[in-house]
CSV table of C-alpha atoms in Angstrom, one decimal:
chain,number,residue,atom,x,y,z
A,1,MET,CA,0.0,0.0,0.0
A,2,THR,CA,1.1,3.5,-0.6
A,3,GLY,CA,0.1,6.8,1.0
A,4,LEU,CA,-3.0,5.3,2.7
A,5,THR,CA,-4.9,8.0,4.6
A,6,LYS,CA,-8.3,8.0,6.2
A,7,ARG,CA,-10.0,11.1,7.5
A,8,VAL,CA,-13.5,11.5,8.9
A,9,ALA,CA,-15.6,14.5,9.9
A,10,ASP,CA,-16.3,15.0,13.6
A,11,ALA,CA,-17.7,17.7,15.8
A,12,SER,CA,-14.4,19.6,15.7
A,13,GLY,CA,-14.0,19.5,12.0
A,14,GLU,CA,-11.9,16.7,10.6
A,15,LEU,CA,-10.2,13.7,12.3
A,16,THR,CA,-7.3,11.9,10.7
A,17,ILE,CA,-7.5,8.2,11.6
A,18,LEU,CA,-4.6,7.0,9.3
A,19,ASN,CA,-2.0,9.3,7.9
A,20,ASP,CA,0.2,8.4,4.9
A,21,ILE,CA,0.7,4.7,5.6
A,22,HIS,CA,3.2,2.8,3.3
A,23,PHE,CA,4.3,-0.8,3.5
A,24,THR,CA,4.5,-4.0,1.4
A,25,VAL,CA,3.7,-7.5,2.6
A,26,ARG,CA,5.6,-10.4,1.1
A,27,SER,CA,3.4,-13.3,-0.1
A,28,GLY,CA,3.3,-16.1,2.4
A,29,SER,CA,4.5,-14.0,5.3
A,30,THR,CA,2.9,-13.3,8.7
A,31,VAL,CA,2.5,-9.8,9.9
A,32,ALA,CA,1.2,-8.4,13.2
A,33,LEU,CA,-0.4,-4.9,13.5
A,34,VAL,CA,0.1,-3.6,17.0
A,35,GLY,CA,-0.6,-0.3,18.8
A,36,ALA,CA,-2.7,1.2,21.5
A,37,SER,CA,-6.5,1.2,21.3
A,38,GLY,CA,-7.7,3.9,18.9
A,39,SER,CA,-4.4,4.0,17.0
A,40,GLY,CA,-6.1,3.0,13.7
A,41,LYS,CA,-5.2,-0.7,13.5
A,42,SER,CA,-8.7,-2.0,12.8
A,43,THR,CA,-9.4,0.8,10.4
A,44,LEU,CA,-6.2,-0.1,8.5
A,45,LEU,CA,-7.3,-3.8,8.4
A,46,GLY,CA,-10.7,-2.8,7.1
A,47,LEU,CA,-9.1,-0.7,4.3
A,48,LEU,CA,-6.9,-3.7,3.4
A,49,ALA,CA,-10.1,-5.7,2.9
A,50,GLY,CA,-11.9,-3.1,0.9
A,51,LEU,CA,-14.5,-2.8,3.6
A,52,ASP,CA,-14.1,1.0,3.9
A,53,LEU,CA,-12.9,3.7,1.5
A,54,PRO,CA,-9.7,5.6,2.1
A,55,SER,CA,-9.5,9.4,1.8
A,56,SER,CA,-6.3,8.9,-0.4
A,57,GLY,CA,-3.8,6.3,-1.2
A,58,LYS,CA,-3.7,2.8,-2.9
A,59,VAL,CA,-3.9,-0.8,-1.8
A,60,LEU,CA,-2.6,-3.3,-4.3
A,61,ILE,CA,-3.5,-7.0,-3.9
A,62,ASN,CA,-1.6,-9.2,-6.2
A,63,GLY,CA,-1.2,-6.3,-8.5
A,64,THR,CA,-4.8,-5.2,-8.5
A,65,ASP,CA,-5.5,-1.7,-7.3
A,66,LEU,CA,-8.4,-2.4,-4.8
A,67,TYR,CA,-9.8,1.1,-4.8
A,68,ALA,CA,-9.7,1.4,-8.6
A,69,LEU,CA,-12.6,-1.1,-8.5
A,70,ASP,CA,-16.2,-0.3,-7.9
A,71,GLU,CA,-18.1,-1.8,-4.9
A,72,ASP,CA,-19.0,-4.9,-6.9
A,73,GLY,CA,-15.4,-5.3,-8.1
A,74,ARG,CA,-14.1,-5.1,-4.5
A,75,ALA,CA,-16.6,-7.7,-3.4
A,76,ALA,CA,-15.5,-10.0,-6.2
A,77,LEU,CA,-11.9,-9.6,-5.2
A,78,ARG,CA,-12.6,-10.3,-1.6
A,79,LYS,CA,-14.5,-13.4,-2.6
A,80,SER,CA,-11.5,-14.7,-4.6
A,81,GLN,CA,-8.6,-13.4,-2.7
A,82,LEU,CA,-9.4,-12.8,1.0
A,83,GLY,CA,-10.4,-14.5,4.2
A,84,PHE,CA,-11.4,-12.4,7.2
A,85,VAL,CA,-11.6,-13.4,10.9
A,86,PHE,CA,-13.4,-11.0,13.3
A,87,GLN,CA,-13.1,-10.7,17.0
A,88,SER,CA,-16.9,-11.0,17.3
A,89,PHE,CA,-17.0,-14.1,15.0
A,90,GLN,CA,-19.7,-12.6,12.7
A,91,LEU,CA,-21.4,-15.9,12.2
A,92,LEU,CA,-24.9,-15.8,10.8
A,93,SER,CA,-27.2,-16.8,13.6
A,94,HIS,CA,-29.9,-18.4,11.4
A,95,LEU,CA,-27.3,-20.7,9.8
A,96,THR,CA,-25.8,-23.9,11.2
A,97,ALA,CA,-22.0,-24.2,11.6
A,98,LEU,CA,-21.9,-26.2,8.4
A,99,GLU,CA,-24.1,-23.6,6.5
A,100,ASN,CA,-21.9,-20.8,7.8
A,101,VAL,CA,-18.8,-22.5,6.4
A,102,MET,CA,-20.5,-23.5,3.1
A,103,LEU,CA,-21.6,-19.9,2.4
A,104,PRO,CA,-18.4,-18.5,0.9
A,105,LEU,CA,-18.1,-21.6,-1.3
A,106,GLU,CA,-21.7,-21.3,-2.4
A,107,LEU,CA,-21.1,-17.7,-3.4
A,108,ARG,CA,-18.5,-19.1,-5.7
A,109,ALA,CA,-20.9,-21.7,-7.0
A,110,ASP,CA,-18.5,-24.4,-5.8
A,111,PRO,CA,-20.2,-27.8,-6.5
A,112,HIS,CA,-18.3,-29.4,-3.7
A,113,ALA,CA,-19.3,-26.8,-1.0
A,114,ARG,CA,-20.8,-29.2,1.5
A,115,GLN,CA,-17.9,-31.7,1.3
A,116,LYS,CA,-15.3,-29.0,1.6
A,117,ALA,CA,-17.1,-27.4,4.5
A,118,GLU,CA,-17.5,-30.7,6.3
A,119,GLN,CA,-13.8,-31.5,5.9
A,120,MET,CA,-12.7,-28.1,7.2
A,121,LEU,CA,-15.0,-28.3,10.2
A,122,ALA,CA,-13.5,-31.7,10.9
A,123,ARG,CA,-10.1,-30.1,10.6
A,124,VAL,CA,-10.9,-27.6,13.3
A,125,GLY,CA,-12.3,-30.3,15.6
A,126,LEU,CA,-16.0,-29.6,15.0
A,127,ALA,CA,-17.1,-32.7,13.1
A,128,GLN,CA,-19.8,-33.4,15.7
A,129,ARG,CA,-21.1,-29.8,15.7
A,130,LEU,CA,-22.1,-29.4,12.0
A,131,ARG,CA,-25.8,-28.9,12.6
A,132,HIS,CA,-25.5,-26.7,15.7
A,133,TYR,CA,-26.5,-23.0,15.4
A,134,PRO,CA,-24.1,-20.4,16.8
A,135,LYS,CA,-26.1,-19.8,20.0
A,136,PHE,CA,-25.5,-23.4,20.9
A,137,LEU,CA,-21.7,-23.1,20.5
A,138,SER,CA,-19.2,-21.8,23.0
A,139,GLY,CA,-17.1,-18.8,22.1
A,140,GLY,CA,-14.1,-20.9,21.2
A,141,GLU,CA,-16.3,-23.1,19.0
A,142,GLN,CA,-17.7,-20.1,17.3
A,143,GLN,CA,-14.3,-18.8,16.5
A,144,ARG,CA,-13.2,-22.1,15.2
A,145,VAL,CA,-16.3,-22.0,12.8
A,146,ALA,CA,-15.1,-18.5,11.8
A,147,LEU,CA,-11.6,-19.9,11.1
A,148,ALA,CA,-13.1,-22.7,9.1
A,149,ARG,CA,-15.1,-20.3,7.1
A,150,ALA,CA,-12.1,-18.0,6.5
A,151,PHE,CA,-9.8,-20.9,5.4
A,152,VAL,CA,-12.2,-23.1,3.5
A,153,THR,CA,-11.8,-21.1,0.2
A,154,ASP,CA,-7.9,-21.4,0.5
A,155,PRO,CA,-7.5,-17.6,0.3
A,156,PRO,CA,-4.1,-16.1,-0.7
A,157,LEU,CA,-4.6,-13.4,2.0
A,158,LEU,CA,-6.1,-13.9,5.5
A,159,LEU,CA,-6.9,-10.8,7.7
A,160,ALA,CA,-7.7,-11.3,11.4
A,161,ASP,CA,-8.9,-8.6,13.7
A,162,GLU,CA,-8.2,-9.4,17.4
A,163,PRO,CA,-9.2,-13.1,16.8
A,164,THR,CA,-8.9,-14.0,20.5
A,165,GLY,CA,-10.2,-10.8,21.9
A,166,SER,CA,-13.5,-12.3,23.0
A,167,LEU,CA,-12.0,-15.5,24.4
A,168,ASP,CA,-10.5,-16.6,27.7
A,169,ALA,CA,-6.7,-17.1,27.7
A,170,ALA,CA,-6.7,-20.9,27.3
A,171,THR,CA,-9.3,-20.9,24.6
A,172,GLY,CA,-7.6,-18.0,22.8
A,173,GLU,CA,-4.3,-19.8,22.9
A,174,ALA,CA,-5.8,-22.9,21.3
A,175,VAL,CA,-7.5,-20.8,18.6
A,176,ILE,CA,-4.3,-19.0,17.7
A,177,GLU,CA,-2.4,-22.2,17.5
A,178,LEU,CA,-5.0,-23.5,15.1
A,179,MET,CA,-4.9,-20.4,13.0
A,180,PHE,CA,-1.1,-20.5,12.6
A,181,THR,CA,-1.3,-24.2,11.8
A,182,LEU,CA,-3.9,-23.7,9.1
A,183,ASN,CA,-1.9,-20.7,7.8
A,184,ARG,CA,1.3,-22.8,7.4
A,185,GLU,CA,-0.6,-25.7,5.8
A,186,GLN,CA,-2.2,-23.4,3.2
A,187,GLY,CA,0.8,-21.1,2.7
A,188,SER,CA,-1.3,-18.0,2.8
A,189,THR,CA,-0.3,-14.5,3.8
A,190,LEU,CA,-1.6,-13.6,7.3
A,191,VAL,CA,-2.1,-10.0,8.6
A,192,LEU,CA,-3.5,-9.8,12.1
A,193,VAL,CA,-4.4,-7.1,14.6
A,194,THR,CA,-3.5,-8.0,18.2
A,195,HIS,CA,-2.8,-6.4,21.6
A,196,ASP,CA,-1.0,-9.6,22.7
A,197,PRO,CA,2.8,-9.4,22.5
A,198,SER,CA,3.1,-13.2,22.5
A,199,ILE,CA,0.9,-13.4,19.4
A,200,ALA,CA,2.8,-10.7,17.7
A,201,ALA,CA,6.0,-12.5,18.4
A,202,ARG,CA,4.8,-15.5,16.5
A,203,CYS,CA,4.7,-13.4,13.3
A,204,GLU,CA,7.7,-12.8,11.1
A,205,ARG,CA,7.1,-9.0,11.1
A,206,THR,CA,5.5,-6.5,13.4
A,207,LEU,CA,4.1,-3.1,12.3
A,208,THR,CA,3.5,-0.6,15.1
A,209,ILE,CA,0.7,2.0,14.5
A,210,SER,CA,0.6,5.1,16.7
A,211,ALA,CA,-1.9,8.0,16.3
A,212,GLY,CA,-2.6,6.8,12.7
A,213,ARG,CA,1.0,6.6,11.7
A,214,LEU,CA,3.3,3.7,11.0
A,215,VAL,CA,6.1,4.3,13.6
A,216,ALA,CA,8.0,1.0,13.6
A,217,ASP,CA,8.5,-1.9,11.3
A,218,SER,CA,10.4,-4.8,12.8
A,219,ALA,CA,11.2,-8.3,11.7
A,220,GLN,CA,11.9,-11.4,13.8
A,221,PRO,CA,12.3,-15.1,13.0
A,222,ARG,CA,9.0,-17.0,13.1
A,223,SER,CA,9.0,-19.0,16.3
A,224,SER,CA,6.7,-21.8,15.2
């Protein structure tokens, strides 16, 4: 991305949430976005996914300028290139675990959607919970469904926004272990927002955001 800036109007006039962000992510790498609450991390992740519009700047995904596309074009790119894991799971309450994981495959008209979804849910340890609705699943189980949904399309790029923020420590550790394992198996690029230094340390690279600016870019060997 180059020159990524996001401004919004507020009671005092204009608020700059992100200011002239530049960085490149190598394919297959793992990157943590860290910083204090309100620093702009989640806004940045949303812009990387094309879920919001920048005030200026570019985001290139595999050579495609995300914001040169219209809304339908961005949706099509997300469908083919991206997986997203939210802190709040974002499962559809009226769909079972299986149906939630099948959904992105069905949007691609994949004729093997059910089989692939069943296999991925088994991979995350939920083979016996296929027909359960989200309200009957624990927080950790819901996040594993969300991981299955994100990974089932084998996306080149996975974005995760505080994926353990709604979970207790033990459950969060298990979910993170699963997420990194799936990421290694599929060879995808992972960009995640986290407040947890131990999670950031598992990534090959850490980008620190402060007051909307990129203030540090450090690399470290991947620990697992």
